[in-house]
Amino acid sequence: QLAAALPIASPALFSRPALAAAAMALCASVIMSLAWLPFVAASGQCAEALGVGYAKEAVLLSTRVTVKSAHGIASTSGMNDKPKLDAAYEHSRGLVQELLAIPTTAEGLPPSLVQRLSSMRITPEIQAFITDALASLELSFPSIIEATRNDTHLMERIYAGFDTIASQLNQERIITDGAADSARELHKECREKESSLLASIAQIARQVKDAEEKKIDKLALWQQKHDVLAPRFQTWMEAGLGGLSAAAIVEHAKLVGEYQDAMNDYTKSTHDYEAKLVENSTVFAEHAAQEATCQQNQADFEVAVCDSGVSLQASCNAYMSAYSIHASDYLDITGNVAARILDRQAEWKHLKRVTCVLRTLAALEKDGDLGANSSASNDLSGCYQTDYANNNLTIPEQSLPARQPCQALPAWPCTAAFVQEEYAGFP
C-alpha cells in the first residue's frame, strides 16, 4: 500500500539502519510535492515460532500519513499547471527540507541552519500545510503503540509455549505412571490374597495333623475298652449269663457303656479328620488357582513397567527436542522483537522531534519571527534536546525458562533391583 502511494519508496526504506534517514527523506519529498507526508515506522521481520503449536507471526508497522492539500496549493498532479514559486519561497522550502533531513542522532540544530531559518518566509500556504501535517502526524503514534502491544502479546504467547511443552511431558508421565501403578496394585492385591491362602494351608495342615493324632488317641482308647470287655464276654459266654450276679450285671453294663462311648468318640474323630482332609484339599486348589492368576498379573505388571519406561524415555527425548527448538525460536524472536523495539523508539523520537519542529514553525506569524523571537529559536533547538523516551514502547524481558528434568526411569523387570523393590515380602 505504501509503495503504491509513494513510487519513490524502495526496499531499503524498511531496513533498520536506514530508518531515520528514510523517514527524513520522505518528509522532505512531501514538502517538495506539497501533497503527501509519509512517515514510515520501524519495520519488523516476520516472527516465526517453530515450536509446539505455533504458526507464523508477522509484525510489520507501516504508518501512512496523508496531508491535505494546503489552501491555495494544488496537488502534485496539478503542479505543472501552477506558476513557478518565487525564489524566496523556494529558499524557505529548502530550509524546511534541510531541517527535516537532520538525522535523529544529532544533538541539536546546526547554528548555521538556525541563522538561515531566522530569515525564512512564513506564508499562509506554508502554515496551512504544516497544520495539516501535524494533524496527520498525530495518527502515527497510536500505530507505534499498537505495534509494541502486538509484540508484547507475541512474546507472551511464545513464552507460554514452554508451559505447553512441559504440560505434554507431565501428561505423558501421568498416563504411563497410571498404567504401571494400576498393574502394580492389581498384582499386589493378588499376592496378598495368595499369602493369605498359604497361611490358611499351613493352619489347616496343623489342624489335619491334630485331627489325625486325636483319631489315633480315640482309637487307642476304644481298643483299650475292647480289650477289657472282650475277655469278660468270653468268660460269660462259657459260664452262661444266667449265673451272673446282680453286681456282675451292673459292672458288665458299665463296661459296655464305656465301650460304646469310646467307639462313638473314635467315630467322631474319624469324621473330623476326613473333613479336615477335604478342607485341606480345597485350600490347596484355591491357592493353585490364585497363584496362576498372580503369575499372569505379574507378567502384565512387568509389561506395563517396560512400556512405561520406554514411553517415558521417548517422551523425554521428544520434550528435550521440542524444548531445544522452542528455546532457539524464542531467542531468535526475542532478538527480532528487541530490534523492533529499538526501531520504534528511534521512530518515536524522530516523529516527536518532527512534531515539535512543525509546531514551532506553525506558531510563527510572519517572516523573520524565528530570528526576532529568541524564545521560538530556543524552542526549535530544544526539539532536539528533549528526551522523548516512552516507557510504553518497552517490553519486559523474560529469561529463558529452565528445562524441566525428565522423570527417572523405573528399574527394569528381571533385575535384582526390580525384584527387591517390587516383590519383597511376596510369595
Coordinates of C-alpha atoms in Angstrom, one line a residue, residues 206-351:
R206 CA -1.8 -78.3 61.5
Q207 CA -5.4 -79.0 62.1
V208 CA -5.2 -82.1 59.9
K209 CA -2.3 -83.3 62.0
D210 CA -4.1 -82.6 65.2
A211 CA -7.3 -84.4 63.9
E212 CA -5.2 -87.4 62.9
E213 CA -3.5 -87.5 66.3
K214 CA -6.9 -87.3 68.0
K215 CA -8.2 -90.0 65.9
I216 CA -5.3 -92.3 66.9
D217 CA -5.8 -91.5 70.5
K218 CA -9.6 -92.3 70.3
L219 CA -8.8 -95.5 68.5
A220 CA -6.4 -96.5 71.3
L221 CA -9.0 -95.8 74.0
W222 CA -11.6 -97.7 72.1
Q223 CA -9.1 -100.6 71.7
Q224 CA -8.4 -100.4 75.4
K225 CA -12.1 -100.7 76.3
H226 CA -12.4 -103.5 73.7
D227 CA -9.5 -105.4 75.3
V228 CA -11.1 -105.2 78.7
L229 CA -14.6 -106.2 77.6
A230 CA -13.8 -109.0 75.2
P231 CA -12.3 -111.5 77.7
R232 CA -15.3 -110.9 80.0
F233 CA -17.7 -111.7 77.2
Q234 CA -15.8 -114.9 76.5
T235 CA -16.0 -116.0 80.2
W236 CA -19.6 -115.1 80.4
M237 CA -20.4 -117.0 77.3
E238 CA -18.8 -120.1 78.6
A239 CA -20.4 -119.9 82.1
G240 CA -23.7 -118.7 80.9
L241 CA -25.3 -115.4 81.5
G242 CA -27.8 -116.9 83.9
G243 CA -25.1 -117.4 86.5
L244 CA -24.2 -113.7 86.7
S245 CA -24.9 -111.9 89.9
A246 CA -26.7 -108.6 90.1
A247 CA -23.3 -106.9 90.9
A248 CA -21.7 -108.6 87.9
I249 CA -24.5 -107.5 85.6
V250 CA -24.1 -103.8 86.8
E251 CA -20.4 -104.0 86.2
H252 CA -21.0 -105.5 82.8
A253 CA -23.4 -102.7 81.9
K254 CA -20.8 -100.2 82.9
L255 CA -18.1 -101.7 80.8
V256 CA -20.5 -101.9 77.8
G257 CA -21.3 -98.2 78.2
E258 CA -17.7 -97.2 78.3
Y259 CA -17.0 -99.3 75.3
Q260 CA -19.9 -97.5 73.4
D261 CA -18.6 -94.1 74.4
A262 CA -15.1 -94.9 73.2
M263 CA -16.4 -96.2 69.9
N264 CA -18.5 -93.1 69.4
D265 CA -15.6 -90.8 70.2
Y266 CA -13.4 -92.6 67.7
T267 CA -16.2 -92.4 65.0
K268 CA -16.4 -88.6 65.6
S269 CA -12.6 -88.1 65.4
T270 CA -12.6 -90.1 62.1
H271 CA -15.3 -87.8 60.6
D272 CA -13.4 -84.7 61.8
Y273 CA -10.2 -85.9 60.3
E274 CA -11.8 -86.7 57.0
A275 CA -13.4 -83.2 57.0
K276 CA -10.1 -81.6 57.5
L277 CA -8.6 -83.5 54.6
V278 CA -11.4 -82.2 52.4
E279 CA -10.8 -78.6 53.6
N280 CA -7.1 -79.0 53.1
S281 CA -7.6 -80.2 49.5
T282 CA -10.0 -77.2 48.8
V283 CA -7.5 -74.7 50.1
F284 CA -4.7 -76.2 48.0
A285 CA -6.9 -75.9 44.9
E286 CA -7.7 -72.3 45.7
H287 CA -4.1 -71.5 46.2
A288 CA -3.1 -73.1 42.9
A289 CA -5.7 -71.0 41.1
Q290 CA -4.7 -67.9 42.9
E291 CA -1.0 -68.5 42.1
A292 CA -1.8 -68.9 38.4
T293 CA -3.7 -65.6 38.5
C294 CA -0.9 -63.8 40.3
Q295 CA 1.6 -65.1 37.8
Q296 CA -0.4 -63.6 34.9
N297 CA -0.8 -60.4 36.9
Q298 CA 2.9 -60.3 37.4
A299 CA 3.6 -60.7 33.7
D300 CA 1.1 -57.9 32.9
F301 CA 2.7 -55.7 35.5
E302 CA 6.2 -56.2 34.1
V303 CA 4.9 -55.5 30.6
A304 CA 3.3 -52.3 31.9
V305 CA 6.6 -51.3 33.6
C306 CA 8.6 -51.9 30.4
D307 CA 6.0 -49.9 28.4
S308 CA 6.2 -47.1 30.9
G309 CA 9.9 -46.9 30.8
V310 CA 10.0 -46.9 27.0
S311 CA 7.3 -44.3 26.9
L312 CA 9.0 -42.1 29.5
Q313 CA 12.2 -42.3 27.6
A314 CA 10.5 -41.4 24.3
S315 CA 8.5 -38.6 25.8
C316 CA 11.7 -37.3 27.5
N317 CA 13.6 -37.3 24.2
A318 CA 10.6 -35.6 22.5
Y319 CA 10.4 -32.9 25.2
M320 CA 14.1 -32.2 25.1
S321 CA 14.0 -31.8 21.3
A322 CA 10.8 -29.7 21.5
Y323 CA 12.3 -27.5 24.2
S324 CA 15.6 -27.1 22.3
I325 CA 13.8 -26.0 19.1
H326 CA 11.4 -23.7 21.0
A327 CA 14.2 -22.2 23.0
S328 CA 16.1 -21.4 19.8
D329 CA 13.0 -19.9 18.3
Y330 CA 12.3 -17.9 21.5
L331 CA 15.8 -16.4 21.5
D332 CA 15.6 -15.6 17.8
I333 CA 12.2 -13.9 18.2
T334 CA 13.4 -12.1 21.3
G335 CA 16.2 -10.7 19.3
N336 CA 13.9 -9.7 16.5
V337 CA 11.5 -8.0 18.9
A338 CA 14.4 -6.2 20.6
A339 CA 15.5 -4.9 17.3
R340 CA 11.9 -3.7 16.5
I341 CA 11.7 -2.1 19.9
L342 CA 14.8 0.0 19.1
D343 CA 13.3 0.8 15.7
R344 CA 10.1 2.0 17.3
Q345 CA 11.9 4.0 19.9
A346 CA 14.0 5.7 17.3
E347 CA 10.9 6.3 15.1
W348 CA 9.0 7.7 18.1
K349 CA 11.9 10.0 19.0
H350 CA 12.2 11.1 15.4
L351 CA 8.4 11.7 14.9

